């Protein structure tokens, strides 16, 4: 092994941490939770609209029911007067009987109106009940997904903490100048492989075959001497005792 081989281990740890972070940020549960939250928001909007409609129908129904009660009370009062002997004049009695009949017709019409309003409310209430069930299901999904995300984050946090400790131990074994060189390459090649292995004239970082002149030049160098891939700029690790 060469001194540069330690950088491959360091890179593996950093790559592992990147994968951990990527996995946590892109958990499928996050997208599913967003869908559940969107569903809950949609349900809330629909429920608000339905509540307005239900309140309107309920208000109209209450008003009509109050009118029915008023008419019934008046019919009862007039009937008591008519049949209780309070009216002795046949003409007045006939007029009262006619009035009672008219009131009963009004009452019947109002009762029909109440039934119509109840029929109008039925599909609205059914829809509201469906939304309540949908809300309960979406809320349950959201709770479950939130718990699963929290568990995954906790597991990832532990794995990352272990990687951080391992990295610190590895860094302590590597010359500071070499660590600094690695960090420079890692920063400069953000998102790409910072350290590659040159084997058989091929750089593992970019999978390109180096020109013969570059291979000869690199082969002439000590295996511990840092050198960059002329194709991609990655720091090259060369197996000790083997030609590039």
CSV table of C-alpha atoms in Angstrom, one decimal:
chain,number,residue,atom,x,y,z
A,1,UNK,CA,0.0,0.0,0.0
A,2,UNK,CA,1.0,3.6,-0.6
A,3,UNK,CA,0.3,6.7,1.5
A,4,UNK,CA,-2.3,7.7,-1.1
A,5,UNK,CA,-4.3,4.5,-0.5
A,6,UNK,CA,-5.5,6.0,2.7
A,7,UNK,CA,-7.3,8.6,0.7
A,8,UNK,CA,-9.4,5.9,-1.0
A,9,UNK,CA,-10.6,4.8,2.4
A,10,UNK,CA,-11.4,8.4,3.3
A,11,UNK,CA,-13.2,8.9,0.0
A,12,UNK,CA,-15.2,5.7,0.7
A,13,UNK,CA,-16.3,7.1,4.1
A,14,UNK,CA,-17.3,10.5,2.5
A,15,UNK,CA,-19.2,8.7,-0.2
A,16,UNK,CA,-21.0,6.6,2.4
A,17,UNK,CA,-22.0,9.8,4.2
A,18,UNK,CA,-23.2,11.3,1.0
A,19,UNK,CA,-25.3,8.2,0.3
A,20,UNK,CA,-26.8,8.4,3.8
A,21,UNK,CA,-27.7,12.0,3.3
A,22,UNK,CA,-29.2,11.4,-0.1
A,23,UNK,CA,-31.2,8.4,1.1
A,24,UNK,CA,-32.7,10.4,4.0
A,25,UNK,CA,-33.5,13.4,1.8
A,26,UNK,CA,-35.1,11.2,-0.8
A,27,UNK,CA,-37.1,8.8,1.3
A,28,UNK,CA,-40.2,7.7,-0.6
A,29,UNK,CA,-42.1,8.3,2.6
A,30,UNK,CA,-41.4,12.0,2.2
A,31,UNK,CA,-43.3,12.2,-1.2
A,32,UNK,CA,-46.0,10.0,0.3
A,33,UNK,CA,-46.3,12.3,3.3
A,34,UNK,CA,-46.6,15.3,1.0
A,35,UNK,CA,-49.4,13.6,-0.9
A,36,UNK,CA,-51.2,12.8,2.4
A,37,UNK,CA,-50.8,16.5,3.5
A,38,UNK,CA,-52.1,17.7,0.2
A,39,UNK,CA,-55.0,15.3,0.5
A,40,UNK,CA,-55.7,16.7,4.0
A,41,UNK,CA,-55.5,20.3,2.7
A,42,UNK,CA,-57.9,19.4,-0.1
A,43,UNK,CA,-60.3,17.8,2.3
A,44,UNK,CA,-60.2,20.8,4.5
A,45,UNK,CA,-61.1,23.1,1.6
A,46,UNK,CA,-64.0,20.8,0.6
A,47,UNK,CA,-65.2,20.5,4.1
A,48,UNK,CA,-65.2,24.3,4.5
A,49,UNK,CA,-67.3,24.7,1.3
A,50,UNK,CA,-69.7,21.9,2.4
A,51,UNK,CA,-70.1,23.4,5.9
A,52,UNK,CA,-71.2,26.6,4.3
A,53,UNK,CA,-73.8,24.8,2.2
A,54,UNK,CA,-74.9,22.7,5.1
A,55,UNK,CA,-75.2,25.7,7.3
A,56,UNK,CA,-77.3,27.5,4.7
A,57,UNK,CA,-79.7,24.5,4.3
A,58,UNK,CA,-79.9,24.0,8.0
A,59,UNK,CA,-80.7,27.7,8.5
A,60,UNK,CA,-83.4,27.5,5.9
A,61,UNK,CA,-84.8,24.3,7.4
A,62,UNK,CA,-84.9,25.8,10.9
A,63,UNK,CA,-86.7,28.8,9.7
A,64,UNK,CA,-89.3,26.7,7.9
A,65,UNK,CA,-89.7,24.4,10.9
A,66,UNK,CA,-90.3,27.4,13.1
A,67,UNK,CA,-93.0,28.5,10.7
A,68,UNK,CA,-94.6,25.1,10.9
A,69,UNK,CA,-94.5,25.2,14.7
A,70,UNK,CA,-96.1,28.7,14.6
A,71,UNK,CA,-98.8,27.6,12.2
A,72,UNK,CA,-99.5,24.5,14.3
A,73,UNK,CA,-99.8,26.6,17.5
A,74,UNK,CA,-102.2,29.0,15.7
A,75,UNK,CA,-104.3,26.1,14.4
A,76,UNK,CA,-104.5,24.6,17.9
A,77,UNK,CA,-105.5,27.9,19.4
A,78,UNK,CA,-108.2,28.5,16.7
A,79,UNK,CA,-109.4,24.9,16.9
A,80,UNK,CA,-109.8,25.2,20.7
A,81,UNK,CA,-111.8,28.4,20.2
A,82,UNK,CA,-114.0,26.9,17.5
A,83,UNK,CA,-114.7,23.6,19.2
A,84,UNK,CA,-114.6,24.9,22.8
A,85,UNK,CA,-117.7,26.9,22.5
A,86,UNK,CA,-116.0,30.3,22.5
A,87,UNK,CA,-117.7,31.1,19.1
A,88,UNK,CA,-121.4,30.9,19.0
A,89,UNK,CA,-122.2,32.7,15.8
A,90,UNK,CA,-122.6,30.2,12.9
A,91,UNK,CA,-121.1,32.8,10.5
A,92,UNK,CA,-118.1,33.4,12.7
A,93,UNK,CA,-117.7,29.6,13.2
A,94,UNK,CA,-117.7,29.1,9.4
A,95,UNK,CA,-115.1,31.8,9.0
A,96,UNK,CA,-112.9,30.3,11.7
A,97,UNK,CA,-113.2,26.8,10.2
A,98,UNK,CA,-112.2,28.2,6.8
A,99,UNK,CA,-109.2,30.0,8.4
A,100,UNK,CA,-108.2,26.8,10.1
A,101,UNK,CA,-108.3,24.9,6.8
A,102,UNK,CA,-106.2,27.6,5.1
A,103,UNK,CA,-103.7,27.4,8.0
A,104,UNK,CA,-103.5,23.6,7.6
A,105,UNK,CA,-102.8,24.0,3.9
A,106,UNK,CA,-100.0,26.4,4.7
A,107,UNK,CA,-98.7,24.0,7.3
A,108,UNK,CA,-98.7,21.1,4.9
A,109,UNK,CA,-96.9,23.2,2.3
A,110,UNK,CA,-94.3,24.2,4.8
A,111,UNK,CA,-93.9,20.5,6.0
A,112,UNK,CA,-93.3,19.6,2.3
A,113,UNK,CA,-90.7,22.3,2.1
A,114,UNK,CA,-89.0,20.8,5.2
A,115,UNK,CA,-88.9,17.4,3.5
A,116,UNK,CA,-87.4,19.0,0.4
A,117,UNK,CA,-84.7,20.7,2.4
A,118,UNK,CA,-83.9,17.4,4.2
A,119,UNK,CA,-83.6,15.8,0.8
A,120,UNK,CA,-81.3,18.6,-0.3
A,121,UNK,CA,-79.2,18.1,2.8
A,122,UNK,CA,-78.9,14.4,2.4
A,123,UNK,CA,-76.3,14.2,-0.4
A,124,UNK,CA,-74.4,17.1,1.2
A,125,UNK,CA,-74.2,15.3,4.5
A,126,UNK,CA,-73.2,12.1,2.8
A,127,UNK,CA,-70.4,13.9,1.0
A,128,UNK,CA,-69.3,15.5,4.3
A,129,UNK,CA,-69.2,12.0,6.0
A,130,UNK,CA,-67.1,10.7,3.1
A,131,UNK,CA,-64.7,13.6,3.5
A,132,UNK,CA,-64.5,12.9,7.3
A,133,UNK,CA,-63.6,9.3,6.5
A,134,UNK,CA,-61.1,10.4,3.9
A,135,UNK,CA,-59.6,12.9,6.4
A,136,UNK,CA,-59.2,10.2,9.0
A,137,UNK,CA,-57.5,7.9,6.6
A,138,UNK,CA,-55.1,10.6,5.3
A,139,UNK,CA,-54.4,11.7,8.9
A,140,UNK,CA,-53.6,8.1,9.8
A,141,UNK,CA,-51.3,7.8,6.8
A,142,UNK,CA,-49.6,11.1,7.7
A,143,UNK,CA,-49.0,9.9,11.3
A,144,UNK,CA,-47.6,6.6,10.1
A,145,UNK,CA,-45.4,8.1,7.5
A,146,UNK,CA,-44.1,10.7,9.9
A,147,UNK,CA,-43.1,8.0,12.4
A,148,UNK,CA,-41.4,6.0,9.6
A,149,UNK,CA,-39.5,9.1,8.5
A,150,UNK,CA,-38.4,9.8,12.0
A,151,UNK,CA,-37.2,6.2,12.5
A,152,UNK,CA,-35.2,6.4,9.2
A,153,UNK,CA,-33.7,9.7,10.1
A,154,UNK,CA,-32.7,8.4,13.5
A,155,UNK,CA,-31.1,5.3,11.9
A,156,UNK,CA,-29.3,7.5,9.3
A,157,UNK,CA,-28.1,9.9,12.0
A,158,UNK,CA,-26.6,7.0,13.9
A,159,UNK,CA,-24.9,5.7,10.8
A,160,UNK,CA,-23.6,9.1,9.9
A,161,UNK,CA,-22.3,9.6,13.4
A,162,UNK,CA,-20.4,6.3,13.2
A,163,UNK,CA,-19.0,7.4,9.8
A,164,UNK,CA,-17.9,10.8,11.2
A,165,UNK,CA,-16.0,8.9,14.1
A,166,UNK,CA,-14.4,6.5,11.6
A,167,UNK,CA,-13.4,9.5,9.4
A,168,UNK,CA,-11.8,11.3,12.3
A,169,UNK,CA,-9.8,8.2,13.2
A,170,UNK,CA,-8.6,7.8,9.6
A,171,UNK,CA,-7.7,11.4,9.2
A,172,UNK,CA,-5.6,11.2,12.4
A,173,UNK,CA,-3.5,8.5,10.6
A,174,UNK,CA,-2.9,10.6,7.4
A,175,UNK,CA,-0.4,13.4,7.0
A,176,UNK,CA,-2.2,16.7,7.3
A,177,UNK,CA,-0.8,17.9,4.0
A,178,UNK,CA,-2.2,14.9,2.2
A,179,UNK,CA,-5.6,15.4,3.9
A,180,UNK,CA,-5.6,19.0,2.8
A,181,UNK,CA,-4.8,17.9,-0.8
A,182,UNK,CA,-7.6,15.5,-0.7
A,183,UNK,CA,-10.1,18.1,0.5
A,184,UNK,CA,-8.9,20.5,-2.2
A,185,UNK,CA,-9.6,17.9,-4.9
A,186,UNK,CA,-12.9,17.0,-3.3
A,187,UNK,CA,-14.0,20.6,-3.2
A,188,UNK,CA,-12.9,21.3,-6.7
A,189,UNK,CA,-14.5,18.1,-8.1
A,190,UNK,CA,-17.8,18.5,-6.3
A,191,UNK,CA,-20.1,15.7,-7.2
A,192,UNK,CA,-17.4,13.7,-9.0
A,193,UNK,CA,-14.8,11.2,-7.9
A,194,UNK,CA,-11.9,13.1,-6.3
A,195,UNK,CA,-9.5,10.1,-6.0
A,196,UNK,CA,-9.1,7.4,-8.6
A,197,UNK,CA,-7.0,4.3,-9.1
A,198,UNK,CA,-4.7,4.2,-12.1
A,199,UNK,CA,-4.5,0.5,-13.2
A,200,UNK,CA,-3.5,-0.7,-16.6
A,201,UNK,CA,-3.4,2.8,-17.8
A,202,UNK,CA,-7.0,3.4,-17.0
A,203,UNK,CA,-8.2,6.0,-14.4
A,204,UNK,CA,-11.1,4.5,-12.3
A,205,UNK,CA,-12.4,8.0,-11.7
A,206,UNK,CA,-13.2,8.8,-15.3
A,207,UNK,CA,-12.7,5.3,-16.9
A,208,UNK,CA,-10.5,6.8,-19.6
A,209,UNK,CA,-7.3,5.3,-20.8
A,210,UNK,CA,-4.4,7.7,-20.4
A,211,UNK,CA,-2.1,8.5,-23.4
A,212,UNK,CA,1.2,6.6,-23.4
A,213,UNK,CA,3.2,9.7,-22.7
A,214,UNK,CA,1.2,10.5,-19.5
A,215,UNK,CA,1.4,6.9,-18.4
A,216,UNK,CA,5.2,6.8,-18.8
A,217,UNK,CA,5.5,10.1,-17.0
A,218,UNK,CA,3.4,8.9,-14.1
A,219,UNK,CA,5.1,5.5,-13.9
A,220,UNK,CA,8.4,7.3,-13.4
A,221,UNK,CA,7.1,9.0,-10.3
A,222,UNK,CA,7.3,7.5,-6.8
A,223,UNK,CA,4.0,5.8,-5.9
A,224,UNK,CA,3.5,8.1,-2.9
A,225,UNK,CA,3.9,11.3,-4.9
A,226,UNK,CA,0.6,12.9,-5.6
A,227,UNK,CA,-0.4,13.3,-9.3
A,228,UNK,CA,-3.6,14.2,-11.0
A,229,UNK,CA,-5.3,12.4,-13.9
A,230,UNK,CA,-4.6,14.5,-17.0
A,231,UNK,CA,-8.1,13.6,-18.2
A,232,UNK,CA,-10.4,14.4,-15.3
A,233,UNK,CA,-8.2,15.9,-12.6
A,234,UNK,CA,-8.7,13.3,-10.0
A,235,UNK,CA,-5.9,12.5,-7.6
A,236,UNK,CA,-4.4,9.2,-8.8
A,237,UNK,CA,-3.5,6.3,-6.6
A,238,UNK,CA,-1.0,3.9,-8.2
A,239,UNK,CA,-0.5,0.3,-7.0
A,240,UNK,CA,3.0,0.1,-5.5
A,241,UNK,CA,5.5,-1.8,-7.6
A,242,UNK,CA,3.3,-1.9,-10.7
A,243,UNK,CA,3.5,0.2,-13.8
A,244,UNK,CA,0.8,2.7,-14.4
